Short mmCIF file of C-alpha atoms (C1' of nucleotides) in Angstrom, two decimals:
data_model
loop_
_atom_site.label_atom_id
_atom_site.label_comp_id
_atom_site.label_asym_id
_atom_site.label_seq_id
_atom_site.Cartn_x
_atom_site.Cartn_y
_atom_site.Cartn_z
CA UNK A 138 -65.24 -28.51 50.68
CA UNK A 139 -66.91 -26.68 47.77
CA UNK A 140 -70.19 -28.63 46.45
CA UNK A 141 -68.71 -30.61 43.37
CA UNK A 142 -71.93 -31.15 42.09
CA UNK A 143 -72.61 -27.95 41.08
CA UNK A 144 -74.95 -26.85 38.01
CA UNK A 145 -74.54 -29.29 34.92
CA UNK A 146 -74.53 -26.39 32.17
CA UNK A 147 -73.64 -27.33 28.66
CA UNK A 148 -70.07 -25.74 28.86
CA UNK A 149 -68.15 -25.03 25.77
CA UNK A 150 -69.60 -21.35 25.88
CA UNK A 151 -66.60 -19.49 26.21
CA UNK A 152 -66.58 -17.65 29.57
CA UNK A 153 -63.97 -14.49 30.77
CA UNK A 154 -61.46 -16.11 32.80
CA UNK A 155 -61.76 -15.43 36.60
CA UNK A 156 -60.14 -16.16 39.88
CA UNK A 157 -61.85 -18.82 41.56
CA UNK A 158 -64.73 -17.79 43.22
CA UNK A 159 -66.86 -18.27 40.14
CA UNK A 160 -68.70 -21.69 40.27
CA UNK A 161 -71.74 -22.38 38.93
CA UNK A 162 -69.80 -23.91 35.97
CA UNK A 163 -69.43 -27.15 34.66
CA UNK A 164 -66.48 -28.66 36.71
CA UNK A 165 -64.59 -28.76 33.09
CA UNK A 166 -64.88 -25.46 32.38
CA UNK A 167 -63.98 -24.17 36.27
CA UNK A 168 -60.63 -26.12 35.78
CA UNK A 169 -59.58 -24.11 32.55
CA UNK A 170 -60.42 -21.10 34.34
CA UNK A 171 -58.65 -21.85 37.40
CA UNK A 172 -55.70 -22.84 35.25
CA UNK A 173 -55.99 -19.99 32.87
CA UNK A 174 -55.50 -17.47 36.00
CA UNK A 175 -52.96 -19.61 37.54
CA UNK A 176 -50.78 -19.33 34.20
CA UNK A 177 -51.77 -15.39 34.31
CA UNK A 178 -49.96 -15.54 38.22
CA UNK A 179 -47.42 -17.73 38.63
CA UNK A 180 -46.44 -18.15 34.10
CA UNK A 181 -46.92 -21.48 32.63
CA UNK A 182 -44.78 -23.44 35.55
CA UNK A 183 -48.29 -23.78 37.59
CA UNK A 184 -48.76 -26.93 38.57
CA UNK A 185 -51.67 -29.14 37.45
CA UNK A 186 -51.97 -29.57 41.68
CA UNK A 187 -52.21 -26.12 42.10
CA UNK A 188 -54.82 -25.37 39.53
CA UNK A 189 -56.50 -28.40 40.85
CA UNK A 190 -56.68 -27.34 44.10
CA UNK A 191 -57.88 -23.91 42.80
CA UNK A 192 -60.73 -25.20 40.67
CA UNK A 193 -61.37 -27.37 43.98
CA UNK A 194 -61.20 -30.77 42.21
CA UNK A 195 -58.78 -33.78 42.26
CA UNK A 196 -55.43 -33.49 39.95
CA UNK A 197 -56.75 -36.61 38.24
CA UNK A 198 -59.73 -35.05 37.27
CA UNK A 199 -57.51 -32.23 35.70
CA UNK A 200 -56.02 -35.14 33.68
CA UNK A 201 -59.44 -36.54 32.78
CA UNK A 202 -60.68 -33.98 31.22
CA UNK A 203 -57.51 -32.04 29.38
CA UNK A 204 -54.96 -35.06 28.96
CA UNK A 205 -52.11 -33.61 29.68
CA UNK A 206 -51.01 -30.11 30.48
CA UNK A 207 -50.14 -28.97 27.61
CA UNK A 208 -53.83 -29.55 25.91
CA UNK A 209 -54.85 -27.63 29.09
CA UNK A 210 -53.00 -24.88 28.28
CA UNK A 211 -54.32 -25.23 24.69
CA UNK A 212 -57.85 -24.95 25.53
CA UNK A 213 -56.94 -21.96 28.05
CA UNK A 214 -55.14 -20.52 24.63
CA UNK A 215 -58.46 -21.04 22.55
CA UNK A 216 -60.66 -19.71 25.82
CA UNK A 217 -58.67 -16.84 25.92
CA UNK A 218 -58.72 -15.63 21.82
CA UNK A 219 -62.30 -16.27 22.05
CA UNK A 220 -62.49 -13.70 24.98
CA UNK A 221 -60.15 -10.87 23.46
CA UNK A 222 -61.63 -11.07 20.49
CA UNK A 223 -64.51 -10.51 21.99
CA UNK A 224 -63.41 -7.41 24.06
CA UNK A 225 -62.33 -6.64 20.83
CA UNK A 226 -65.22 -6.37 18.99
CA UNK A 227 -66.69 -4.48 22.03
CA UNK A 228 -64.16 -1.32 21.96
CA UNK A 229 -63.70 -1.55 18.02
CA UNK A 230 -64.33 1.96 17.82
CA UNK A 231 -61.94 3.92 19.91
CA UNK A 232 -59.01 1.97 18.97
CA UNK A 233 -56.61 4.28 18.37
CA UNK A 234 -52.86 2.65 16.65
CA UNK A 235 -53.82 -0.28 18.79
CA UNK A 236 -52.59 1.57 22.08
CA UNK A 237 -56.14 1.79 23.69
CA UNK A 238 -56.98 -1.48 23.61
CA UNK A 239 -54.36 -1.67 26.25
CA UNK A 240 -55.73 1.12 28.47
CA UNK A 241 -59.12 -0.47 27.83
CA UNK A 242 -57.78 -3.56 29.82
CA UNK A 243 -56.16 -1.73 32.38
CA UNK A 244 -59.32 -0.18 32.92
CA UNK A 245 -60.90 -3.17 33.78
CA UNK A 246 -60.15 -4.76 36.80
CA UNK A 247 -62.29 -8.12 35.37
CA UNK A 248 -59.89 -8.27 33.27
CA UNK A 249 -57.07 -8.73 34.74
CA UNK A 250 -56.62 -12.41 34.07
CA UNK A 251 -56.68 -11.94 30.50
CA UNK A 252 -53.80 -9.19 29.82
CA UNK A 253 -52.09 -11.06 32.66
CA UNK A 254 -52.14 -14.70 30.39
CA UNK A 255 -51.50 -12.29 27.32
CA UNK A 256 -48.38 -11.13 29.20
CA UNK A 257 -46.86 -14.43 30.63
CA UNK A 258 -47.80 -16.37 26.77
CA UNK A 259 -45.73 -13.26 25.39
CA UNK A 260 -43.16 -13.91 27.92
CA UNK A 261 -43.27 -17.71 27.27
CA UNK A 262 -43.65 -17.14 23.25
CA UNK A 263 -45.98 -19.19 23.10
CA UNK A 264 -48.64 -19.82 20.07
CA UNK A 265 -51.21 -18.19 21.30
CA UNK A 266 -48.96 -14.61 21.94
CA UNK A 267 -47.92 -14.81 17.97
CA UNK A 268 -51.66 -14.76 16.98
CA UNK A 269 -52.52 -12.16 19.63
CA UNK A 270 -49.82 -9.83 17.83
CA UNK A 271 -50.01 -10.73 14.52
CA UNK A 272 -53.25 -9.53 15.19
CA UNK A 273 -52.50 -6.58 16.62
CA UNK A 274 -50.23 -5.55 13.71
CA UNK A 275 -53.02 -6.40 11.37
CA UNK A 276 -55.10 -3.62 13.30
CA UNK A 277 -51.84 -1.27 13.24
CA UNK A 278 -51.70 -1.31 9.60
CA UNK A 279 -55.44 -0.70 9.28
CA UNK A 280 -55.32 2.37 11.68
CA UNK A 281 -52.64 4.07 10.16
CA UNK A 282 -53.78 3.57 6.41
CA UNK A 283 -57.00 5.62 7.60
CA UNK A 284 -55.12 7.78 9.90
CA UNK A 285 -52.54 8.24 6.45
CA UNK A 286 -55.90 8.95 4.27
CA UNK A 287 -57.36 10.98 6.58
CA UNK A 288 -54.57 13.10 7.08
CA UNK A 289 -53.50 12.81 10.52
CA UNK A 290 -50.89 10.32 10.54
CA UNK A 291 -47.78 10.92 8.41
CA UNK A 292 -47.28 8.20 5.91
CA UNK A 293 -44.69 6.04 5.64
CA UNK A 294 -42.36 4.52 3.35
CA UNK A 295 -43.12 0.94 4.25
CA UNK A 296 -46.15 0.62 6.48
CA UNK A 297 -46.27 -2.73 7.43
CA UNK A 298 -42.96 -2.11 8.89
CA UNK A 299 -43.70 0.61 10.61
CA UNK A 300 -46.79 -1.00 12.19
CA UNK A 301 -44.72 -3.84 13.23
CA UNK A 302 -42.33 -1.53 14.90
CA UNK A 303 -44.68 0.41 16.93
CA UNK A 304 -46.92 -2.74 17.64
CA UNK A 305 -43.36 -4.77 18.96
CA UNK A 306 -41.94 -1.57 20.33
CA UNK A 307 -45.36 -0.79 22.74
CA UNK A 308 -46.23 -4.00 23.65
CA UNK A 309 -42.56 -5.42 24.28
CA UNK A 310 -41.91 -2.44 26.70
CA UNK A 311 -45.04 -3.13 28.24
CA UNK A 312 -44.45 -6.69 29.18
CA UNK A 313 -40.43 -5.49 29.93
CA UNK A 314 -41.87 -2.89 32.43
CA UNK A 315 -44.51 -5.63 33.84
CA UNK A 316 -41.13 -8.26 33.91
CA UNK A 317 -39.33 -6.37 36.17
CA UNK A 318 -41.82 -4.74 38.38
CA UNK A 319 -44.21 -7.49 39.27
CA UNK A 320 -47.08 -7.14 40.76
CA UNK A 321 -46.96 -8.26 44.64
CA UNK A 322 -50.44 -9.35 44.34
CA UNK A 323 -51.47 -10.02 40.84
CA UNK A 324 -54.69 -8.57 41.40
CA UNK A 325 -52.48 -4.92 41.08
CA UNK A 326 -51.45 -5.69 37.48
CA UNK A 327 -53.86 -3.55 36.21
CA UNK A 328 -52.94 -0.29 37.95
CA UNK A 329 -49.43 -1.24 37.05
CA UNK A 330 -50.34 -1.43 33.57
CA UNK A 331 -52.28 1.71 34.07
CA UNK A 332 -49.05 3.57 35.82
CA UNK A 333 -46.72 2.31 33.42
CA UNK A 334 -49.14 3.89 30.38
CA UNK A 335 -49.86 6.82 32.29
CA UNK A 336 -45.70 7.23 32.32
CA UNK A 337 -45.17 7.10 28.53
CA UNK A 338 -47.86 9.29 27.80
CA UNK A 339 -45.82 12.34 28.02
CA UNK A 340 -42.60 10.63 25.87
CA UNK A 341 -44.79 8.98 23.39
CA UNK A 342 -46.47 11.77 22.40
CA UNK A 343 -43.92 13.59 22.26
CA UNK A 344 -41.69 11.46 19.85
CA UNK A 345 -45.19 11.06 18.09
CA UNK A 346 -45.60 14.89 17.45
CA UNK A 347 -42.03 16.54 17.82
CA UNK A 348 -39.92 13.32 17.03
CA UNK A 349 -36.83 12.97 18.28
CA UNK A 350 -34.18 14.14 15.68
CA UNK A 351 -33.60 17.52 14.48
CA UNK A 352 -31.38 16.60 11.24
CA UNK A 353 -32.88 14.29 8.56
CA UNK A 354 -29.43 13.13 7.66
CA UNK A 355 -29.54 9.76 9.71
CA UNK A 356 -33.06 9.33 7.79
CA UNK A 357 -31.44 9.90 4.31
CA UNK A 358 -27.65 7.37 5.17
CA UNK A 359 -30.44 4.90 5.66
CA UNK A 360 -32.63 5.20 2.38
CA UNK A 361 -29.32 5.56 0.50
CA UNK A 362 -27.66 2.37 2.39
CA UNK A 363 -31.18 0.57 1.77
CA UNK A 364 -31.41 1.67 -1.92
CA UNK A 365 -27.50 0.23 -2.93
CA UNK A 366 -27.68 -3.59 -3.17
CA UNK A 367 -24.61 -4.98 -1.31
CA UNK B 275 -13.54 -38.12 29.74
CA UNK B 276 -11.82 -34.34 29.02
CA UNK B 277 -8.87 -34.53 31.35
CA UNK B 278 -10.30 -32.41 34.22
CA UNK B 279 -6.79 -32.10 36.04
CA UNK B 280 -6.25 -28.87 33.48
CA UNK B 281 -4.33 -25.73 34.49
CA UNK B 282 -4.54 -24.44 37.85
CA UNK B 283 -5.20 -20.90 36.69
CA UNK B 284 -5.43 -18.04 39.74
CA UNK B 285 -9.54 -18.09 39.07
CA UNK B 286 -11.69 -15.02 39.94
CA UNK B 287 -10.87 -12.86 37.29
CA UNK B 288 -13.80 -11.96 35.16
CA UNK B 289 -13.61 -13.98 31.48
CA UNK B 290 -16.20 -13.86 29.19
CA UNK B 291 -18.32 -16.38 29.42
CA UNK B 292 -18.23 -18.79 25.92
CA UNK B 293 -19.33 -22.24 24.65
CA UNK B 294 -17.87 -25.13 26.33
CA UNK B 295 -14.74 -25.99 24.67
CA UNK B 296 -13.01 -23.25 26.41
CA UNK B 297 -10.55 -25.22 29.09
CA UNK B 298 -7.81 -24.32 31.00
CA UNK B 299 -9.88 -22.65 33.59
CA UNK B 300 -9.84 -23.54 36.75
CA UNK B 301 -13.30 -26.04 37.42
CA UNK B 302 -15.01 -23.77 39.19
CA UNK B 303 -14.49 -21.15 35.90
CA UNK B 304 -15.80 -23.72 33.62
CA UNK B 305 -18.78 -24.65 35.66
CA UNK B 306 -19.85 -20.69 35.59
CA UNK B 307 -19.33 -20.55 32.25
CA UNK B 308 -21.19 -23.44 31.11
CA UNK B 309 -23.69 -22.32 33.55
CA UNK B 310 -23.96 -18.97 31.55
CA UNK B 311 -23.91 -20.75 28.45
CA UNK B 312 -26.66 -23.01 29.22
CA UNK B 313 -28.99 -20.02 30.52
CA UNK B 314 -28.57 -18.29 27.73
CA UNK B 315 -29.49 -21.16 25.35
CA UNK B 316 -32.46 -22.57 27.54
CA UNK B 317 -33.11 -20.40 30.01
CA UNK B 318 -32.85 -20.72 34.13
CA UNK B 319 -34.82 -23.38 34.02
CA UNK B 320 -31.81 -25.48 32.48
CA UNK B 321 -30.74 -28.31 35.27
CA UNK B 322 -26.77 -28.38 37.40
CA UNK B 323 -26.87 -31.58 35.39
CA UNK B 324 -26.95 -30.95 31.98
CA UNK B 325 -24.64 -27.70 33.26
CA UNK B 326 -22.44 -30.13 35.01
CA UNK B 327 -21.93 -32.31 31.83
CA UNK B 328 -21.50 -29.41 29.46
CA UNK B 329 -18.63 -28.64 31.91
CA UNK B 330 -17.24 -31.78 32.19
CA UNK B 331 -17.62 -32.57 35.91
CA UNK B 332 -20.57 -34.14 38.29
CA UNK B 333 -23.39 -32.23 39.35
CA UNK B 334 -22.08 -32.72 42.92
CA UNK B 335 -18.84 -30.64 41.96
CA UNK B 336 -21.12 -28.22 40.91
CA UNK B 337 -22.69 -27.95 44.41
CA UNK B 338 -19.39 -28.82 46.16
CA UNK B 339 -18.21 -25.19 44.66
CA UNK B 340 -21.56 -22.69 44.79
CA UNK B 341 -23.45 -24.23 47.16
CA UNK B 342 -26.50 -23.94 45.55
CA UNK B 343 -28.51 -22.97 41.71
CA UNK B 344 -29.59 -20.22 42.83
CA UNK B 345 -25.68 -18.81 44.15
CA UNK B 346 -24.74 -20.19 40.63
CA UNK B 347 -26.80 -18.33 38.83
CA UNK B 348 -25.63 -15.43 41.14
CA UNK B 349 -21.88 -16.22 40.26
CA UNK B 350 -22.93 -16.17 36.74
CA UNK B 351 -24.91 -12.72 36.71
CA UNK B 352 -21.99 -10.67 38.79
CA UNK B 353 -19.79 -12.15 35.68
CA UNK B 354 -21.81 -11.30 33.17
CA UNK B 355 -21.93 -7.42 34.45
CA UNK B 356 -18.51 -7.45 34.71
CA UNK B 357 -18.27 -8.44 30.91
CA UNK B 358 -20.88 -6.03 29.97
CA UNK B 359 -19.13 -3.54 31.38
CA UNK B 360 -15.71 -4.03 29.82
CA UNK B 361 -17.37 -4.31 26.57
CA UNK B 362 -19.40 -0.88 27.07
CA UNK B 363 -16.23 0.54 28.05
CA UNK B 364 -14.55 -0.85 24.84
CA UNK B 365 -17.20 1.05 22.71
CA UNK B 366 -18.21 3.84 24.92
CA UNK B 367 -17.29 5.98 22.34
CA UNK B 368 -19.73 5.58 19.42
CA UNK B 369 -23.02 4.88 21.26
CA UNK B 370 -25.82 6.57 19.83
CA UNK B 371 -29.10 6.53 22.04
CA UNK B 372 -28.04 3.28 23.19
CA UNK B 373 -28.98 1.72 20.51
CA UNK B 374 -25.74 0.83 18.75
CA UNK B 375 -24.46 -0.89 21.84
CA UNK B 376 -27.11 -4.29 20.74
CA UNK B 377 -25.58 -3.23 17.33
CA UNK B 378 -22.06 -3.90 18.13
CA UNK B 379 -22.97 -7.33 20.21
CA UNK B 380 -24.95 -8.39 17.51
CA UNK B 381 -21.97 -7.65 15.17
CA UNK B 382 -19.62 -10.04 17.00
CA UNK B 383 -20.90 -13.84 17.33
CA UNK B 384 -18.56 -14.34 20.48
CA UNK B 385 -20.72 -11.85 22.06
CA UNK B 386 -23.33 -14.53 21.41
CA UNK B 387 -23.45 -16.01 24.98
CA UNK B 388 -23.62 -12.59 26.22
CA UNK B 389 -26.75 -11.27 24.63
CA UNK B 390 -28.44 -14.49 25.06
CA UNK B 391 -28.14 -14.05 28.66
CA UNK B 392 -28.87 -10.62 29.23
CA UNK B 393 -32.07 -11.69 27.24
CA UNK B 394 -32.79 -14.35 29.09
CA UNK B 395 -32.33 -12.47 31.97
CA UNK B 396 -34.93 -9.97 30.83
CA UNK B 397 -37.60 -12.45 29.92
CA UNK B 398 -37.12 -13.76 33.97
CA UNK B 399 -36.79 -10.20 35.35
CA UNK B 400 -33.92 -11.28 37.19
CA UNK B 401 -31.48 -8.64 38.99
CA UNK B 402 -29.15 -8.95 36.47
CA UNK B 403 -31.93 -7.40 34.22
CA UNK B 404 -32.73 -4.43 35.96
CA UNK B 405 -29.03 -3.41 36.56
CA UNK B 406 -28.62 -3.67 32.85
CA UNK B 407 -31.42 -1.53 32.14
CA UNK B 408 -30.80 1.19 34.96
CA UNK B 409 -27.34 1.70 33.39
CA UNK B 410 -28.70 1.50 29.83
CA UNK B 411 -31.71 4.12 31.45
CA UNK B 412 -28.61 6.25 32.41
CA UNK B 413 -26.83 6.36 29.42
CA UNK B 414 -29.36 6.83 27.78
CA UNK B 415 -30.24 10.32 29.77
CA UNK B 416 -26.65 11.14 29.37
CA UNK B 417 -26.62 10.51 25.49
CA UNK B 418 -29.91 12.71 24.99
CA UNK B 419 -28.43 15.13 27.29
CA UNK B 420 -25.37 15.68 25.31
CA UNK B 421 -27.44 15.52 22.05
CA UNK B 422 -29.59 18.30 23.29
CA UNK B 423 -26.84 20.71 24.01
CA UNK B 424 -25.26 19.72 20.45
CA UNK B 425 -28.83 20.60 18.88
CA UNK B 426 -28.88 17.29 16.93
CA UNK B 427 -31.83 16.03 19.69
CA UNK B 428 -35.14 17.70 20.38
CA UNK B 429 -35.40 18.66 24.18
CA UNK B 430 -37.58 16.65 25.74
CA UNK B 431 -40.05 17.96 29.02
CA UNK B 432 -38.68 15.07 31.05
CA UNK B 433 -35.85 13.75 30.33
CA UNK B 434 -35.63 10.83 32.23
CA UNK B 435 -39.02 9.82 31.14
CA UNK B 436 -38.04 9.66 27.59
CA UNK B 437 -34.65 7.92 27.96
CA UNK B 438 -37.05 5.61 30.19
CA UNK B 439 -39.50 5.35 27.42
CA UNK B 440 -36.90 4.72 24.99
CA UNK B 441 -34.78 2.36 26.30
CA UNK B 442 -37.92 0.44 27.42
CA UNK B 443 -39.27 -0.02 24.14
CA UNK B 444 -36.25 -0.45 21.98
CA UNK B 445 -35.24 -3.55 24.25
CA UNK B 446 -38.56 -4.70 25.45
CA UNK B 447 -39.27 -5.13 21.18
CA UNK B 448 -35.87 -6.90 20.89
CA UNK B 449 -36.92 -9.05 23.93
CA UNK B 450 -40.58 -9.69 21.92
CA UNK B 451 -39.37 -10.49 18.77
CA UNK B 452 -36.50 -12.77 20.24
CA UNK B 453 -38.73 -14.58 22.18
CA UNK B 454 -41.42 -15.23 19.37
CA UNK B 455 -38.72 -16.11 16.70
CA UNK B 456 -36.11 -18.37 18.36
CA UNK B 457 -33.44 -19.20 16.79
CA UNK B 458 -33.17 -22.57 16.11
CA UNK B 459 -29.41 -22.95 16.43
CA UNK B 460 -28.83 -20.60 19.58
CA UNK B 461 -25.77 -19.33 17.93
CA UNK B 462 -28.32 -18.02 15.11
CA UNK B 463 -29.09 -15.54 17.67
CA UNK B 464 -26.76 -12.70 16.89
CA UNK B 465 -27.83 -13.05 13.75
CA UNK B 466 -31.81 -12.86 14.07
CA UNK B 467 -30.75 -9.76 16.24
CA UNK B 468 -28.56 -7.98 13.31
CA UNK B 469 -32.19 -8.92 11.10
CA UNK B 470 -34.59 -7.67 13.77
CA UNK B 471 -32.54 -4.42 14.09
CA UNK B 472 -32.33 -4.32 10.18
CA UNK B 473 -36.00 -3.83 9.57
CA UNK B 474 -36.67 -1.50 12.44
CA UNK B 475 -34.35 0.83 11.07
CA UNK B 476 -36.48 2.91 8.70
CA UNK B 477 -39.38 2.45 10.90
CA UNK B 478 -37.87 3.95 13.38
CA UNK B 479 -35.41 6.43 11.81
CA UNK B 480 -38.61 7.75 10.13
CA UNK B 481 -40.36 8.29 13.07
CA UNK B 482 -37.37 9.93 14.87
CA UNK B 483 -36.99 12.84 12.52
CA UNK B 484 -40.80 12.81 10.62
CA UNK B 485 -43.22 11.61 13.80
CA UNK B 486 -45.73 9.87 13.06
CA UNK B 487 -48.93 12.55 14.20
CA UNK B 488 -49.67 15.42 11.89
CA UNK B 489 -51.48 17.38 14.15
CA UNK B 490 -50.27 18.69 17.89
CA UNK B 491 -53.44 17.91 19.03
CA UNK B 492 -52.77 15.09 21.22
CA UNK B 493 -49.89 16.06 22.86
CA UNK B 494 -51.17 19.15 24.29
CA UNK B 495 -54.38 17.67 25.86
CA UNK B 496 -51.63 15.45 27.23
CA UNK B 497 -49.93 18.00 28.56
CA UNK B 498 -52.96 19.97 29.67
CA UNK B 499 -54.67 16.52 31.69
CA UNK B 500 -51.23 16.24 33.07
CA UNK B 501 -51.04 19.90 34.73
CA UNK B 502 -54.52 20.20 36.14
CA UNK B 503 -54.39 18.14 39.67
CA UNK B 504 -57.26 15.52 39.62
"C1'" DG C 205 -11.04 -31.24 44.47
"C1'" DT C 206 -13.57 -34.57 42.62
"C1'" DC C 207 -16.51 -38.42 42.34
"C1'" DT C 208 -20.52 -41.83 43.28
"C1'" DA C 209 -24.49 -42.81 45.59
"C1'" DT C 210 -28.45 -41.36 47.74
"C1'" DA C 211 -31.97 -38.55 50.18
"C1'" DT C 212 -35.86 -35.72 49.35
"C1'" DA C 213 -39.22 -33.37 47.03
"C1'" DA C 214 -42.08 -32.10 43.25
"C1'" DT C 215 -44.01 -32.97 38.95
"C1'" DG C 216 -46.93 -35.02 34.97
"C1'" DA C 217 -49.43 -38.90 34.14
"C1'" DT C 218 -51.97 -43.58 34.97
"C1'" DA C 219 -55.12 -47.19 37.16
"C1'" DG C 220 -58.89 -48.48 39.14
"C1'" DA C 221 -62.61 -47.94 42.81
"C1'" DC C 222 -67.00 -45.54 43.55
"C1'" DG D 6 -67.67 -37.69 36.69
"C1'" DT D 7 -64.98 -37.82 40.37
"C1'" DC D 8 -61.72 -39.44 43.66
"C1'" DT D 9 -57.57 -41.80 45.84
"C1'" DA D 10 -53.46 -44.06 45.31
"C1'" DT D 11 -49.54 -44.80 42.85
"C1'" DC D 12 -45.94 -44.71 39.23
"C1'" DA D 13 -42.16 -42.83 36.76
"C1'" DT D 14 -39.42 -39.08 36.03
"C1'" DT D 15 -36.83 -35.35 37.11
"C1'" DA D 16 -34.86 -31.95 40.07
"C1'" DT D 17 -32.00 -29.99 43.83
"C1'" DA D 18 -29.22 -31.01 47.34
"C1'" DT D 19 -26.44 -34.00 50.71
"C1'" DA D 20 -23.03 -37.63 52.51
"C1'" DG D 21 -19.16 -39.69 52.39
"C1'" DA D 22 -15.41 -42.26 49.84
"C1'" DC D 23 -11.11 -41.37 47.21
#
DNA sequence: GTCTATATAATGATAGAC
DNA sequence: GTCTATCATTATATAGAC
């Protein structure tokens, strides 16, 4: 039965997103949590029932507040850029070619919900997964330009593209590997996250320090194909 | 109308699927493929209806002869592995890291329906989807293997873990960047693949043969964390 | 083999009482 | 602010005529 009537707090903070259990919150804001973690579980298919029932309130009030669905999901969108952003800001320092923030998140348990609705809003394409790597690409290009001047990065001939292609390379194998080994309880995606990082450790690195080809003549067909207008 | 009395043709044999248009196929033939077409262009969500239509026949025909979605969708994956391997059989012989293999489907537009739906596939985690990528895993190992012995690869310490690693992140980026640039016209897809492969070229040519670390640093505490038991 | 008509279930959204 | 009841739509799937 869940007391309704719970504390009237001011909402529009913005709040982590956490499986139900968290009250204590305006009813408003418990319903775009419960829906945020229900998008993180089951994708963007929840139903407005279901996240209703989570939040313990009526469907209609869902509708009251939000709508529709689909300004729902916006304000889970905006919820959830506040909070990575956030999270950002927090581990700013250690970022390292945007691969830690990552293994930051699987770190946390808490935070589960969010890399979870990062994952399913990269899996749906949705507006809120181009920011979150646009973003992320942003930070790539930053990294490596100091890495570059500081001398422990080699440079390359067009960095932007090169951040893009690490950035879409890491986290599209990330959400491939999470796609096809889901989580049986989506409480475990962190330690999948954490296994499937722990597992390209060795290979990244490796590419990353040894690379992969031992003649530079695939390297050189390509500057000379790229360098002859067709 | 589309006279649905067309030729009685033996069935069963594995066509590839293509854009409705294609007739004299048995019914049953032309439901899978405009099954397969659909998926590809909207994904498993798309309804036996609109498949139905595209097809030419009722939705009830389309029950009448697989029962259910879900043994359509079945029908439609066994087909499309049968394709995909007739047409990795066709160009077995100038794969390079398994890369060239999206390469050649991007290169022919009747291959269209087939990447769409190994995509799609990939965004739902379907079977399909990890079949395709075990075999691509595979080849993968067997490409690097041969590439070692010929000295035009740099051994790896595990093997699998890199063709893994690889494979993972060359189609899990494809999978990203498809999904946050869809084509408008789905048979624009081949062709945002050709661009998408395009610009990762020198990115990741450069980082095949020149890394992208300076210093051996990081890979050997990697390698050190990973042989002391925790 | 093929169709039409319908059963059944779930969904997003609305209306109005309290 | 919150609920219950209901609508309208859509979906899969079934039944039975031709």
């Amino acid at each position: 039965m869940r007391s309704a009537k719970g504390g009237q707090n001011p909402a529009g903070s913005a709040s982590n997103a956490s499986p139900p259990g968290s009250s204590d919150l305006t009813a408003r804001a418990r319903i775009r949590d419960a829906a945020a973690f229900r998008f993180a579980v089951e994708g963007f298919g929840a139903s407005v029932r279901a996240i209703a029932s989570d939040a313990g309130v009526s469907a209609g009030l869902v509708m009251h507040h939000f709508g529709s669905k689909a300004k729902l999901r916006d304000a889970c969108d905006e919820n959830m850029l506040a909070t990575i952003r956030r999270l950002k800001r927090e581990n700013v320092a250690e970022a390292a070619a945007g691969q830690s923030l990552f293994d930051k998140f699987a770190a946390a348990e808490e935070n589960a919900a969010v890399l979870g609705y990062v994952l399913r809003s990269m899996q749906d394409g949705g507006p809120l997964a181009r920011e979150f790597i646009d973003h992320m690409v942003d930070d790539a290009v930053g990294y490596s330009r100091e890495g570059v001047a500081a001398g422990v990065i080699v440079p390359s001939r067009d960095e932007a593209a090169r951040a893009r292609y690490l950035t879409l390379s890491a986290l599209g194998a990330l959400l491939l590997e999470v796609t096809l080994n889901p989580p049986a309880d989506p409480a475990d995606l962190a330690s999948i996250v954490r296994g499937y990082l722990r597992s390209s450790y060795l290979p990244m690195l490796e590419l990353f320090t040894e690379g992969y080809l031992t003649s530079r003549r695939a390297l050189e067909d390509c500057l000379a194909y790229m360098s002859t207008p067709p």
